[in-house]
PDB file of C-alpha atoms and ligand atoms in Angstrom:
ATOM      1  CA  UNK A   2    -129.400 124.422 -65.900  1.00 87.00           C
ATOM      2  CA  UNK A   3    -129.199 122.183 -68.970  1.00 96.00           C
ATOM      3  CA  UNK A   4    -127.193 121.739 -72.171  1.00 98.00           C
ATOM      4  CA  UNK A   5    -129.712 121.844 -75.012  1.00 98.00           C
ATOM      5  CA  UNK A   6    -129.425 119.968 -78.321  1.00 98.00           C
ATOM      6  CA  UNK A   7    -128.245 122.279 -81.168  1.00 98.00           C
ATOM      7  CA  UNK A   8    -130.067 121.997 -84.536  1.00 98.00           C
ATOM      8  CA  UNK A   9    -127.941 121.422 -87.627  1.00 97.00           C
ATOM      9  CA  UNK A  10    -128.431 122.731 -91.198  1.00 97.00           C
ATOM     10  CA  UNK A  11    -130.664 121.949 -93.144  1.00 96.00           C
ATOM     11  CA  UNK A  12    -133.224 121.972 -90.294  1.00 97.00           C
ATOM     12  CA  UNK A  13    -136.122 124.191 -91.426  1.00 97.00           C
ATOM     13  CA  UNK A  14    -136.404 125.759 -87.935  1.00 98.00           C
ATOM     14  CA  UNK A  15    -133.118 127.594 -88.682  1.00 98.00           C
ATOM     15  CA  UNK A  16    -134.795 129.270 -91.672  1.00 98.00           C
ATOM     16  CA  UNK A  17    -137.665 131.098 -89.874  1.00 98.00           C
ATOM     17  CA  UNK A  18    -137.479 134.759 -88.972  1.00 98.00           C
ATOM     18  CA  UNK A  19    -137.896 134.865 -85.183  1.00 98.00           C
ATOM     19  CA  UNK A  20    -140.630 137.035 -83.525  1.00 98.00           C
ATOM     20  CA  UNK A  21    -139.623 139.605 -80.863  1.00 98.00           C
ATOM     21  CA  UNK A  22    -139.451 138.642 -77.165  1.00 98.00           C
ATOM     22  CA  UNK A  23    -142.400 140.181 -75.295  1.00 97.00           C
ATOM     23  CA  UNK A  24    -142.432 138.408 -71.927  1.00 97.00           C
ATOM     24  CA  UNK A  25    -139.495 138.831 -69.598  1.00 98.00           C
ATOM     25  CA  UNK A  26    -140.625 136.078 -67.245  1.00 98.00           C
ATOM     26  CA  UNK A  27    -139.060 133.207 -65.302  1.00 98.00           C
ATOM     27  CA  UNK A  28    -139.245 130.920 -68.285  1.00 98.00           C
ATOM     28  CA  UNK A  29    -137.167 133.355 -70.305  1.00 98.00           C
ATOM     29  CA  UNK A  30    -134.513 133.566 -67.559  1.00 98.00           C
ATOM     30  CA  UNK A  31    -134.271 129.776 -67.505  1.00 98.00           C
ATOM     31  CA  UNK A  32    -133.919 129.647 -71.297  1.00 98.00           C
ATOM     32  CA  UNK A  33    -131.145 132.258 -71.236  1.00 98.00           C
ATOM     33  CA  UNK A  34    -129.234 130.318 -68.564  1.00 98.00           C
ATOM     34  CA  UNK A  35    -129.559 127.101 -70.543  1.00 98.00           C
ATOM     35  CA  UNK A  36    -128.413 128.862 -73.738  1.00 98.00           C
ATOM     36  CA  UNK A  37    -125.239 130.126 -71.951  1.00 98.00           C
ATOM     37  CA  UNK A  38    -124.555 126.631 -70.629  1.00 98.00           C
ATOM     38  CA  UNK A  39    -125.070 125.157 -74.128  1.00 98.00           C
ATOM     39  CA  UNK A  40    -122.872 127.795 -75.786  1.00 98.00           C
ATOM     40  CA  UNK A  41    -119.977 127.405 -73.281  1.00 97.00           C
ATOM     41  CA  UNK A  42    -120.194 123.600 -73.452  1.00 97.00           C
ATOM     42  CA  UNK A  43    -120.126 123.477 -77.318  1.00 97.00           C
ATOM     43  CA  UNK A  44    -117.825 125.557 -77.108  1.00 97.00           C
ATOM     44  CA  UNK A  45    -118.949 128.603 -79.037  1.00 97.00           C
ATOM     45  CA  UNK A  46    -118.838 132.391 -78.826  1.00 98.00           C
ATOM     46  CA  UNK A  47    -122.540 132.876 -79.637  1.00 98.00           C
ATOM     47  CA  UNK A  48    -125.882 131.032 -79.776  1.00 98.00           C
ATOM     48  CA  UNK A  49    -129.253 132.057 -81.181  1.00 99.00           C
ATOM     49  CA  UNK A  50    -132.527 130.770 -79.664  1.00 98.00           C
ATOM     50  CA  UNK A  51    -133.649 129.219 -82.972  1.00 98.00           C
ATOM     51  CA  UNK A  52    -130.480 127.101 -82.940  1.00 98.00           C
ATOM     52  CA  UNK A  53    -132.004 125.287 -79.938  1.00 98.00           C
ATOM     53  CA  UNK A  54    -135.464 125.199 -81.512  1.00 98.00           C
ATOM     54  CA  UNK A  55    -136.987 128.251 -79.731  1.00 98.00           C
ATOM     55  CA  UNK A  56    -138.528 130.840 -82.055  1.00 98.00           C
ATOM     56  CA  UNK A  57    -137.612 134.052 -80.222  1.00 98.00           C
ATOM     57  CA  UNK A  58    -135.489 137.087 -81.227  1.00 98.00           C
ATOM     58  CA  UNK A  59    -132.816 136.288 -78.591  1.00 98.00           C
ATOM     59  CA  UNK A  60    -129.129 135.455 -78.732  1.00 98.00           C
ATOM     60  CA  UNK A  61    -126.375 134.999 -76.153  1.00 98.00           C
ATOM     61  CA  UNK A  62    -122.665 135.771 -76.802  1.00 98.00           C
ATOM     62  CA  UNK A  63    -119.312 135.759 -75.075  1.00 98.00           C
ATOM     63  CA  UNK A  64    -116.279 136.633 -77.165  1.00 96.00           C
ATOM     64  CA  UNK A  65    -113.945 137.073 -74.199  1.00 95.00           C
ATOM     65  CA  UNK A  66    -110.858 134.894 -73.643  1.00 92.00           C
ATOM     66  CA  UNK A  67    -111.890 133.808 -70.151  1.00 93.00           C
ATOM     67  CA  UNK A  68    -115.636 133.380 -70.703  1.00 93.00           C
ATOM     68  CA  UNK A  69    -116.397 136.212 -68.275  1.00 95.00           C
ATOM     69  CA  UNK A  70    -118.223 138.674 -70.532  1.00 97.00           C
ATOM     70  CA  UNK A  71    -121.665 137.217 -71.161  1.00 98.00           C
ATOM     71  CA  UNK A  72    -123.944 139.325 -73.341  1.00 98.00           C
ATOM     72  CA  UNK A  73    -127.689 138.822 -73.833  1.00 98.00           C
ATOM     73  CA  UNK A  74    -129.037 140.307 -77.018  1.00 98.00           C
ATOM     74  CA  UNK A  75    -132.847 140.565 -77.203  1.00 98.00           C
ATOM     75  CA  UNK A  76    -134.738 142.180 -80.113  1.00 98.00           C
ATOM     76  CA  UNK A  77    -131.459 143.650 -81.467  1.00 98.00           C
ATOM     77  CA  UNK A  78    -131.330 146.447 -84.085  1.00 97.00           C
ATOM     78  CA  UNK A  79    -128.231 147.590 -85.979  1.00 97.00           C
ATOM     79  CA  UNK A  80    -127.600 151.344 -85.647  1.00 98.00           C
ATOM     80  CA  UNK A  81    -124.519 151.497 -87.878  1.00 98.00           C
ATOM     81  CA  UNK A  82    -121.693 149.483 -89.419  1.00 98.00           C
ATOM     82  CA  UNK A  83    -118.234 150.281 -90.810  1.00 98.00           C
ATOM     83  CA  UNK A  84    -115.212 148.674 -92.476  1.00 97.00           C
ATOM     84  CA  UNK A  85    -116.470 145.871 -94.573  1.00 97.00           C
ATOM     85  CA  UNK A  86    -113.854 143.073 -94.803  1.00 97.00           C
ATOM     86  CA  UNK A  87    -113.485 139.351 -95.353  1.00 97.00           C
ATOM     87  CA  UNK A  88    -113.518 137.269 -92.111  1.00 96.00           C
ATOM     88  CA  UNK A  89    -113.394 133.537 -91.520  1.00 97.00           C
ATOM     89  CA  UNK A  90    -116.532 132.160 -89.895  1.00 97.00           C
ATOM     90  CA  UNK A  91    -117.916 128.997 -88.310  1.00 98.00           C
ATOM     91  CA  UNK A  92    -121.317 128.035 -86.867  1.00 98.00           C
ATOM     92  CA  UNK A  93    -122.447 125.451 -84.362  1.00 98.00           C
ATOM     93  CA  UNK A  94    -125.275 124.551 -86.751  1.00 98.00           C
ATOM     94  CA  UNK A  95    -122.706 123.768 -89.484  1.00 98.00           C
ATOM     95  CA  UNK A  96    -120.270 121.524 -87.599  1.00 96.00           C
ATOM     96  CA  UNK A  97    -116.698 121.143 -89.012  1.00 94.00           C
ATOM     97  CA  UNK A  98    -117.234 123.760 -91.710  1.00 96.00           C
ATOM     98  CA  UNK A  99    -115.534 127.139 -92.011  1.00 97.00           C
ATOM     99  CA  UNK A 100    -115.403 129.704 -94.778  1.00 97.00           C
ATOM    100  CA  UNK A 101    -114.701 133.350 -95.445  1.00 97.00           C
ATOM    101  CA  UNK A 102    -117.536 135.851 -95.709  1.00 97.00           C
ATOM    102  CA  UNK A 103    -117.804 139.659 -95.922  1.00 97.00           C
ATOM    103  CA  UNK A 104    -118.641 141.274 -92.536  1.00 98.00           C
ATOM    104  CA  UNK A 105    -118.322 144.735 -90.965  1.00 98.00           C
ATOM    105  CA  UNK A 106    -115.373 145.086 -88.582  1.00 98.00           C
ATOM    106  CA  UNK A 107    -117.307 147.655 -86.471  1.00 98.00           C
ATOM    107  CA  UNK A 108    -120.939 147.636 -85.529  1.00 98.00           C
ATOM    108  CA  UNK A 109    -123.285 149.683 -83.309  1.00 98.00           C
ATOM    109  CA  UNK A 110    -126.277 147.972 -81.850  1.00 98.00           C
ATOM    110  CA  UNK A 111    -129.330 148.613 -79.691  1.00 98.00           C
ATOM    111  CA  UNK A 112    -130.875 145.666 -77.839  1.00 98.00           C
ATOM    112  CA  UNK A 113    -132.660 144.708 -74.611  1.00 98.00           C
ATOM    113  CA  UNK A 114    -130.941 142.860 -71.771  1.00 98.00           C
ATOM    114  CA  UNK A 115    -132.435 139.881 -69.924  1.00 98.00           C
ATOM    115  CA  UNK A 116    -134.627 142.215 -67.808  1.00 98.00           C
ATOM    116  CA  UNK A 117    -135.964 144.085 -70.812  1.00 98.00           C
ATOM    117  CA  UNK A 118    -133.758 147.144 -70.232  1.00 98.00           C
ATOM    118  CA  UNK A 119    -132.459 148.790 -73.448  1.00 98.00           C
ATOM    119  CA  UNK A 120    -128.725 149.201 -73.970  1.00 98.00           C
ATOM    120  CA  UNK A 121    -126.387 150.246 -76.754  1.00 98.00           C
ATOM    121  CA  UNK A 122    -123.146 148.481 -77.679  1.00 97.00           C
ATOM    122  CA  UNK A 123    -120.196 149.212 -79.941  1.00 97.00           C
ATOM    123  CA  UNK A 124    -118.362 146.099 -81.054  1.00 97.00           C
ATOM    124  CA  UNK A 125    -115.259 145.460 -83.104  1.00 97.00           C
ATOM    125  CA  UNK A 126    -113.476 142.441 -84.603  1.00 96.00           C
ATOM    126  CA  UNK A 127    -114.720 138.983 -83.533  1.00 96.00           C
ATOM    127  CA  UNK A 128    -117.498 140.477 -81.427  1.00 97.00           C
ATOM    128  CA  UNK A 129    -118.787 142.637 -84.326  1.00 98.00           C
ATOM    129  CA  UNK A 130    -118.638 139.522 -86.527  1.00 98.00           C
ATOM    130  CA  UNK A 131    -120.524 137.516 -83.953  1.00 98.00           C
ATOM    131  CA  UNK A 132    -123.264 140.214 -83.609  1.00 98.00           C
ATOM    132  CA  UNK A 133    -123.854 140.074 -87.391  1.00 98.00           C
ATOM    133  CA  UNK A 134    -123.804 136.258 -87.383  1.00 98.00           C
ATOM    134  CA  UNK A 135    -126.387 136.138 -84.498  1.00 98.00           C
ATOM    135  CA  UNK A 136    -128.702 138.716 -86.070  1.00 98.00           C
ATOM    136  CA  UNK A 137    -128.587 136.716 -89.332  1.00 98.00           C
ATOM    137  CA  UNK A 138    -129.698 133.589 -87.375  1.00 98.00           C
ATOM    138  CA  UNK A 139    -132.621 135.565 -85.872  1.00 98.00           C
ATOM    139  CA  UNK A 140    -133.634 136.539 -89.437  1.00 98.00           C
ATOM    140  CA  UNK A 141    -133.453 132.885 -90.563  1.00 98.00           C
ATOM    141  CA  UNK A 142    -130.137 133.309 -92.371  1.00 98.00           C
ATOM    142  CA  UNK A 143    -126.869 131.316 -92.217  1.00 98.00           C
ATOM    143  CA  UNK A 144    -123.389 132.466 -93.321  1.00 98.00           C
ATOM    144  CA  UNK A 145    -123.405 129.859 -96.119  1.00 98.00           C
ATOM    145  CA  UNK A 146    -126.115 131.985 -97.849  1.00 98.00           C
ATOM    146  CA  UNK A 147    -123.212 134.309 -98.796  1.00 98.00           C
ATOM    147  CA  UNK A 148    -121.227 131.502-100.527  1.00 98.00           C
ATOM    148  CA  UNK A 149    -121.734 130.205-104.085  1.00 97.00           C
ATOM    149  CA  UNK A 150    -124.651 127.790-104.656  1.00 97.00           C
ATOM    150  CA  UNK A 151    -122.103 125.066-105.558  1.00 97.00           C
ATOM    151  CA  UNK A 152    -120.342 125.413-102.187  1.00 96.00           C
ATOM    152  CA  UNK A 153    -123.738 125.529-100.426  1.00 97.00           C
ATOM    153  CA  UNK A 154    -124.844 122.289-102.087  1.00 97.00           C
ATOM    154  CA  UNK A 155    -121.581 120.538-101.116  1.00 96.00           C
ATOM    155  CA  UNK A 156    -121.949 121.630 -97.528  1.00 97.00           C
ATOM    156  CA  UNK A 157    -125.604 120.494 -97.382  1.00 96.00           C
ATOM    157  CA  UNK A 158    -124.692 117.014 -98.766  1.00 96.00           C
ATOM    158  CA  UNK A 159    -121.838 116.693 -96.298  1.00 95.00           C
ATOM    159  CA  UNK A 160    -124.088 117.536 -93.314  1.00 95.00           C
ATOM    160  CA  UNK A 161    -126.936 115.260 -94.492  1.00 95.00           C
ATOM    161  CA  UNK A 162    -124.428 112.407 -94.805  1.00 94.00           C
ATOM    162  CA  UNK A 163    -123.076 113.124 -91.271  1.00 92.00           C
ATOM    163  CA  UNK A 164    -126.639 113.236 -89.829  1.00 93.00           C
ATOM    164  CA  UNK A 165    -127.484 109.863 -91.499  1.00 92.00           C
ATOM    165  CA  UNK A 166    -124.466 108.328 -89.840  1.00 87.00           C
ATOM    166  CA  UNK A 167    -125.472 109.467 -86.336  1.00 80.00           C
TER     167      UNK A 167
HETATM  168  O1  LIG B 208    -118.715 129.731 -82.073  1.00 84.93           O
HETATM  169  C1  LIG B 208    -118.831 130.457 -83.043  1.00 84.93           C
HETATM  170  N1  LIG B 208    -117.759 131.031 -83.623  1.00 84.93           N
HETATM  171  C2  LIG B 208    -117.855 132.013 -84.582  1.00 84.93           C
HETATM  172  C3  LIG B 208    -116.701 132.340 -85.316  1.00 84.93           C
HETATM  173  C4  LIG B 208    -116.731 133.294 -86.263  1.00 84.93           C
HETATM  174  C5  LIG B 208    -117.909 133.984 -86.525  1.00 84.93           C
HETATM  175  C6  LIG B 208    -119.062 133.644 -85.864  1.00 84.93           C
HETATM  176  C7  LIG B 208    -119.030 132.707 -84.890  1.00 84.93           C
HETATM  177  S1  LIG B 208    -120.460 132.308 -84.011  1.00 84.93           S
HETATM  178  C8  LIG B 208    -120.172 130.634 -83.622  1.00 84.93           C
HETATM  179  C9  LIG B 208    -121.272 130.090 -82.756  1.00 84.93           C
HETATM  180  C10 LIG B 208    -122.597 130.103 -83.470  1.00 84.93           C
HETATM  181  O2  LIG B 208    -122.909 129.311 -84.308  1.00 84.93           O
HETATM  182  N2  LIG B 208    -123.432 131.081 -83.148  1.00 84.93           N
HETATM  183  O3  LIG B 208    -124.562 131.203 -83.783  1.00 84.93           O
HETATM  184 NI1  LIG B 209    -124.220 130.208 -85.777  1.00 84.93          NI
END
């Protein structure tokens, strides 16, 4: 297993819509294990494949307190959403930045697990928020897209300055 480098905004690879996973092979299993290790090490509650430079419609998540509820979300589709509300959000690709965005408090989802088996999931609260955040990543979107262009510009400048200092 390995901790993979996480791409930061404004990397153009975060802006591509990812293509569906079609091969459930050994290479995919290895990638999923590395993504969990990277997410737990960060630490974060979710990680999309394009955040580690892999263009595939795949995210991992674990919103549990004790890091014992790993979820693999492959080729996810939203079946329904309820209770739009403002929630505070962060992202591993936008280090040291947090802001409030509108999300649904409840979400129903269909996805494939790491073996390609379909499942359905009903999520609420942080986990529902995380599902929406991850699907946005897989569509090439970031939560800052919901903020004003002024805020977005300030954030981009801050991150470019931080990257230049690395
Ligand atoms: O670790 C994370 N925390 C978080 C908090 C509120 C809403 C979404 C998230 S996901 C984020 C990890 C990440 O960047 N996943 O793509
Ligand atoms: Ni994120």
